[in-house]
Amino acid sequence: MKHLIFKDIDEPGLNTIDVYRRRGGYGDRLRQALSMPREALVHELEASGLRGRGGAGFSMGKKASFLPKGAMDKYLVCNADESEPGTFKDREIMQKCPHMLIEGMIIAAYAAGANRSFIYIRGEYVEQADILDAALVEAYDAGLLGDNILGTDHSLSLVVHRGAGAYICGEETGLLDSLEGKRGNPRLKPPFPANQGLYQGPTLINNVETLATIPHIVEMGAEEYAKLGAEGSTGTKLVSVSGNVQRPGNYEIELGTSSRDIIYGLAGGPPEGREIKLWFPGGSSSPVLTKDDLDLPYDFNTMAKAGSMLGSGAIIVVDDSNSVVDVCLWLAEFYRHESCGKCTPCREGTNWTVKMLERIQTGLATPMDLDIMASVCENIIGNCLCVLGDAMAMPVGSMIQKFRPEFEEHIEAARARNAFTGDEDAPELALIQGAVA
Amino acid sequence: MTVPRFGHGSRVPGWDDAVDLTKDPATLPDPATTPVPADLRAEIERHMAKYPDRRSAAIPALAAAQRVHGWCSPEAVEQVACVMRLTPAYLLAVASFYDMLDTRPVGHRRVYVCTNISCSLCGGRELLGRLQAELADDPDVQVRGFECLGACDIAPMASIDGVYVGPIEDGEVAELARQVRDGEEPLPDKQLLRRPSADPHANTREWTPQSFAPPAKLERATPSNDPVPPEPSSFGAPMEGDAAGPSAPIEQAPNPEDDA
Ligand SMILES: Cc1cc2nc3c(=O)[nH]c(=O)nc-3n(C[C@H](O)[C@H](O)[C@H](O)COP(=O)(O)O)c2cc1C
Ligand code: SF4
Ligand code: FES
């Protein structure tokens, strides 16, 4: 299997510039990229077919080409917020090979004509941010950041900005507001960040993995890179596999590898004697798939065709020892907590979904609640400023659709167990009134 | 085990508090009557210098103040407001948005236990309950459930003042609690930084397991039990010396109070 990012990932000291250089970093490929005309570089990135690794899967080169030409201040922002449940790939890149990200940013900034750049890293990643800070000092000292990089007329400043714990700051416009020192509420789009982003200037935002791939594309050439992977999903991808698997971790695969090979072959599958009940192919925001879908090739288009999405490339495996209602509730609780509250359908819809799931847990629900829940989800989708609401509604909807009998069974069992008698002091009643701490 | 919620059912604090309408809104603090520790002032100024707009430094500045005061107390917010020339209300609005900034008095040693899907599948919620029970009597320590911390490969896991450890087995909880209490390195063998990649095809060469010790350059502030912060915090060590990167000229954001 072809490895680009993870080629020497565990080499001792790879986080320092010396070792990174020894492995080909900041060498000819950087010089070559900076000597190309901007348009040619953007074209190269577009031709590589590289799609964003942060969630939306938009063509990286195309996004770079949307930035207006001209002499205004332009910005490059690296999205290192990585808060999508199940995702932990950017963490491994930043912690073990921070210079790969910095090199990618130098090239991307050159392509976009940006002179200032920021890495917005989630505040919880203290160790990774410290490593990045140290790498930044090395890069500045080596003249790879700052004015006239490698003697060219490309200049770039880079600042590591630590967030403070909010999933919504991974959404690109929420991130920009947060980076401007505000509450991280997403903005109305358009205008898109490419036209009006950070400090109102044109801004290119990309995920850590997207940016870290760029040096490899320059080195291999777009044509070679595009040969890796599958139709419409070129290249390699880091997949974070977690949940009920024997060997959780990050794996670099070529897009288009069979999902079974990833979950069973690489990650070892669920513990002995258990079977996969459902899996999230792209973080908790992606509609769930079942064991019938395990033979699908893992790439952007196939996952979309299967009714889900590749998202951030985070596979969460849930085995048959778990109840789908529990998983659904954990998921909904997360989105309720992280909804920024700006749009009513998302703020209220996530809250009511949690409440209905709690009713199911406590035996107060009837099968009708499932229909109400499905309609709440329907009313969130497409009616909000950003897709956080959809990100709850779609997986919850898919779980109800695919596991409806289990939900109904659970409702009946809980009702029988609790035999709710209309007692005013029943603990279940207190729970739905939100009075239980 | 359920994750604690506030009375109104949410994990977000403060939505219950009524605004005191009889009070005048706080204005920009007067530097003459607002003493700010010199270190804190210097750190906030260094942060402000990194950005084209000084307001971008709001989160790093509040984090620095939290490191000094233990939480974003009214006094802490006032000091940040004084240095940044922003109103306390603006800063409080920012602070209350983010999970890592505490707008209530809490223990200044922070233990976050992940309770999101992958960790819950591996016993994260039970771990939270047990750690909370073990450390309930220590007012300096705050143990709380947190959303996915981005380390689902070591589920169930916890972040001890920013140091990730996991997978935490049942038999290790008591030991971990003791280490947190005594300010020792938490479970050294289970720290994330020492973990090699899971991908069997990842490396073209063999590296010894010893190679995964944390990089030598990284010096962590050691936690202490001194009741008086400054403290190592979940935000890491304070920013010292010159910031990496050029000091950008501070172009002021439009702010009517500035010209007054
Ligand atoms: C609620 C929400 C959370 C997101 N979180 C992240 C994140 O943590 N990291 C990330 O790279 N992208 C995240 N995204 C996607 C970004 O909005 C954006 O698409 C991405 O950073 C673009 O980079 P890419 O083109 O390289 O993928 C999130 C999107 C939404 C709607
Ligand atoms: S959809 Fe939700 S998270 Fe997104 S802006 Fe609206 S309220 Fe905020
Ligand atoms: S689910 Fe616990 S770290 Fe991601």
GROMACS .gro file of N, CA, C and O and ligand atoms in nm, chain A residues 51-60 63 79-84 89-90 167-173 175 189 205-211 285 312 335 386-389 391, ligand 1:
model
  203
   51ARG      N    1  -0.911   1.624  -0.306
   51ARG     CA    2  -1.033   1.676  -0.247
   51ARG      C    3  -1.012   1.701  -0.098
   51ARG      O    4  -0.938   1.629  -0.032
   52GLY      N    5  -1.077   1.804  -0.047
   52GLY     CA    6  -1.058   1.845   0.092
   52GLY      C    7  -1.079   1.729   0.188
   52GLY      O    8  -1.172   1.651   0.173
   53ARG      N    9  -0.990   1.720   0.287
   53ARG     CA   10  -0.997   1.609   0.381
   53ARG      C   11  -1.070   1.646   0.509
   53ARG      O   12  -1.069   1.570   0.605
   54GLY      N   13  -1.128   1.766   0.514
   54GLY     CA   14  -1.189   1.812   0.640
   54GLY      C   15  -1.333   1.771   0.656
   54GLY      O   16  -1.387   1.773   0.765
   55GLY      N   17  -1.400   1.736   0.549
   55GLY     CA   18  -1.539   1.697   0.564
   55GLY      C   19  -1.618   1.712   0.436
   55GLY      O   20  -1.689   1.622   0.393
   56ALA      N   21  -1.604   1.827   0.370
   56ALA     CA   22  -1.691   1.854   0.257
   56ALA      C   23  -1.638   1.790   0.128
   56ALA      O   24  -1.715   1.766   0.035
   57GLY      N   25  -1.509   1.765   0.121
   57GLY     CA   26  -1.453   1.699   0.004
   57GLY      C   27  -1.453   1.783  -0.122
   57GLY      O   28  -1.465   1.732  -0.232
   58PHE      N   29  -1.437   1.914  -0.106
   58PHE     CA   30  -1.434   2.003  -0.221
   58PHE      C   31  -1.294   2.006  -0.281
   58PHE      O   32  -1.195   1.996  -0.209
   59SER      N   33  -1.287   2.022  -0.413
   59SER     CA   34  -1.156   2.021  -0.480
   59SER      C   35  -1.068   2.133  -0.425
   59SER      O   36  -1.106   2.250  -0.426
   60MET      N   37  -0.949   2.094  -0.379
   60MET     CA   38  -0.861   2.192  -0.315
   60MET      C   39  -0.814   2.297  -0.415
   60MET      O   40  -0.814   2.416  -0.387
   63LYS      N   41  -1.081   2.549  -0.507
   63LYS     CA   42  -1.104   2.647  -0.401
   63LYS      C   43  -0.996   2.755  -0.406
   63LYS      O   44  -1.025   2.874  -0.393
   79ASN      N   45  -0.733   2.462   0.905
   79ASN     CA   46  -0.835   2.417   0.999
   79ASN      C   47  -0.783   2.295   1.075
   79ASN      O   48  -0.782   2.184   1.024
   80ALA      N   49  -0.734   2.320   1.196
   80ALA     CA   50  -0.683   2.211   1.279
   80ALA      C   51  -0.770   2.196   1.402
   80ALA      O   52  -0.725   2.162   1.510
   81ASP      N   53  -0.900   2.224   1.385
   81ASP     CA   54  -0.990   2.218   1.499
   81ASP      C   55  -1.027   2.073   1.531
   81ASP      O   56  -1.055   2.041   1.647
   82GLU      N   57  -1.028   1.990   1.430
   82GLU     CA   58  -1.051   1.846   1.446
   82GLU      C   59  -1.137   1.808   1.567
   82GLU      O   60  -1.087   1.751   1.663
   83SER      N   61  -1.263   1.842   1.563
   83SER     CA   62  -1.350   1.804   1.675
   83SER      C   63  -1.458   1.706   1.635
   83SER      O   64  -1.541   1.670   1.717
   84GLU      N   65  -1.461   1.667   1.509
   84GLU     CA   66  -1.561   1.571   1.466
   84GLU      C   67  -1.541   1.441   1.541
   84GLU      O   68  -1.432   1.384   1.536
   89LYS      N   69  -0.689   1.213   1.298
   89LYS     CA   70  -0.579   1.200   1.203
   89LYS      C   71  -0.489   1.323   1.201
   89LYS      O   72  -0.367   1.310   1.197
   90ASP      N   73  -0.549   1.442   1.207
   90ASP     CA   74  -0.469   1.564   1.202
   90ASP      C   75  -0.375   1.570   1.323
   90ASP      O   76  -0.264   1.621   1.315
  167TYR      N   77  -1.685   2.267   1.907
  167TYR     CA   78  -1.688   2.192   1.781
  167TYR      C   79  -1.720   2.285   1.665
  167TYR      O   80  -1.665   2.271   1.556
  168ILE      N   81  -1.809   2.380   1.687
  168ILE     CA   82  -1.856   2.463   1.578
  168ILE      C   83  -1.743   2.549   1.520
  168ILE      O   84  -1.752   2.596   1.407
  169CYS      N   85  -1.636   2.566   1.593
  169CYS     CA   86  -1.523   2.642   1.539
  169CYS      C   87  -1.448   2.562   1.433
  169CYS      O   88  -1.350   2.610   1.376
  170GLY      N   89  -1.491   2.440   1.405
  170GLY     CA   90  -1.436   2.367   1.291
  170GLY      C   91  -1.507   2.405   1.163
  170GLY      O   92  -1.452   2.391   1.054
  171GLU      N   93  -1.629   2.453   1.175
  171GLU     CA   94  -1.702   2.502   1.058
  171GLU      C   95  -1.629   2.626   1.010
  171GLU      O   96  -1.596   2.713   1.091
  172GLU      N   97  -1.605   2.638   0.881
  172GLU     CA   98  -1.506   2.737   0.838
  172GLU      C   99  -1.539   2.881   0.876
  172GLU      O  100  -1.452   2.956   0.917
  173THR      N  101  -1.666   2.920   0.866
  173THR     CA  102  -1.695   3.060   0.900
  173THR      C  103  -1.702   3.080   1.051
  173THR      O  104  -1.669   3.188   1.101
  175LEU      N  105  -1.506   2.925   1.247
  175LEU     CA  106  -1.363   2.934   1.276
  175LEU      C  107  -1.313   3.077   1.254
  175LEU      O  108  -1.237   3.130   1.335
  189LYS      N  109  -2.368   3.244   0.435
  189LYS     CA  110  -2.293   3.236   0.310
  189LYS      C  111  -2.392   3.243   0.193
  189LYS      O  112  -2.497   3.180   0.204
  205ILE      N  113  -0.930   2.834   0.319
  205ILE     CA  114  -0.931   2.750   0.439
  205ILE      C  115  -0.920   2.605   0.399
  205ILE      O  116  -0.997   2.558   0.317
  206ASN      N  117  -0.823   2.537   0.457
  206ASN     CA  118  -0.809   2.395   0.429
  206ASN      C  119  -0.774   2.318   0.554
  206ASN      O  120  -0.716   2.371   0.649
  207ASN      N  121  -0.806   2.192   0.548
  207ASN     CA  122  -0.780   2.101   0.657
  207ASN      C  123  -0.630   2.066   0.664
  207ASN      O  124  -0.558   2.078   0.566
  208VAL      N  125  -0.586   2.022   0.781
  208VAL     CA  126  -0.446   1.986   0.802
  208VAL      C  127  -0.399   1.881   0.702
  208VAL      O  128  -0.295   1.896   0.637
  209GLU      N  129  -0.479   1.776   0.688
  209GLU     CA  130  -0.436   1.666   0.600
  209GLU      C  131  -0.430   1.712   0.455
  209GLU      O  132  -0.339   1.674   0.381
  210THR      N  133  -0.526   1.795   0.414
  210THR     CA  134  -0.525   1.848   0.277
  210THR      C  135  -0.393   1.920   0.252
  210THR      O  136  -0.326   1.898   0.151
  211LEU      N  137  -0.357   2.007   0.346
  211LEU     CA  138  -0.236   2.088   0.327
  211LEU      C  139  -0.110   2.001   0.334
  211LEU      O  140  -0.016   2.022   0.258
  285SER      N  141  -2.106   1.259   1.201
  285SER     CA  142  -2.203   1.335   1.121
  285SER      C  143  -2.252   1.259   0.999
  285SER      O  144  -2.338   1.309   0.927
  312SER      N  145  -1.481   1.320   0.724
  312SER     CA  146  -1.344   1.342   0.765
  312SER      C  147  -1.262   1.214   0.759
  312SER      O  148  -1.146   1.213   0.800
  335TYR      N  149  -2.449   1.691   1.967
  335TYR     CA  150  -2.489   1.804   1.883
  335TYR      C  151  -2.569   1.906   1.962
  335TYR      O  152  -2.561   2.025   1.935
  386CYS      N  153  -2.555   2.668   0.902
  386CYS     CA  154  -2.445   2.576   0.872
  386CYS      C  155  -2.500   2.435   0.877
  386CYS      O  156  -2.619   2.415   0.901
  387VAL      N  157  -2.416   2.335   0.856
  387VAL     CA  158  -2.470   2.200   0.849
  387VAL      C  159  -2.457   2.123   0.981
  387VAL      O  160  -2.473   2.003   0.982
  388LEU      N  161  -2.434   2.192   1.091
  388LEU     CA  162  -2.426   2.118   1.217
  388LEU      C  163  -2.558   2.050   1.249
  388LEU      O  164  -2.562   1.935   1.293
  389GLY      N  165  -2.668   2.122   1.226
  389GLY     CA  166  -2.799   2.061   1.251
  389GLY      C  167  -2.820   1.939   1.163
  389GLY      O  168  -2.859   1.833   1.212
  391ALA      N  169  -2.599   1.760   1.048
  391ALA     CA  170  -2.504   1.658   1.088
  391ALA      C  171  -2.560   1.572   1.201
  391ALA      O  172  -2.514   1.461   1.223
  698LIG     C1  173  -2.006   2.163   1.215
  698LIG     C2  174  -1.883   2.149   1.130
  698LIG     C3  175  -1.762   2.113   1.187
  698LIG     C4  176  -1.648   2.101   1.112
  698LIG     N1  177  -1.532   2.065   1.173
  698LIG     C5  178  -1.419   2.057   1.099
  698LIG     C6  179  -1.297   2.023   1.162
  698LIG     O1  180  -1.293   2.000   1.283
  698LIG     N2  181  -1.184   2.016   1.087
  698LIG     C7  182  -1.187   2.041   0.953
  698LIG     O2  183  -1.085   2.034   0.890
  698LIG     N3  184  -1.302   2.073   0.891
  698LIG     C8  185  -1.417   2.083   0.961
  698LIG     N4  186  -1.534   2.117   0.897
  698LIG     C9  187  -1.532   2.143   0.752
  698LIG    C10  188  -1.495   2.287   0.724
  698LIG     O3  189  -1.610   2.368   0.728
  698LIG    C11  190  -1.432   2.305   0.589
  698LIG     O4  191  -1.513   2.243   0.495
  698LIG    C12  192  -1.295   2.248   0.578
  698LIG     O5  193  -1.212   2.299   0.676
  698LIG    C13  194  -1.239   2.281   0.444
  698LIG     O6  195  -1.112   2.223   0.430
  698LIG     P1  196  -1.085   2.112   0.321
  698LIG     O7  197  -1.141   2.164   0.192
  698LIG     O8  198  -0.939   2.097   0.319
  698LIG     O9  199  -1.156   1.990   0.367
  698LIG    C14  200  -1.652   2.127   0.973
  698LIG    C15  201  -1.773   2.161   0.916
  698LIG    C16  202  -1.887   2.172   0.992
  698LIG    C17  203  -2.016   2.213   0.927
   0.00000   0.00000   0.00000
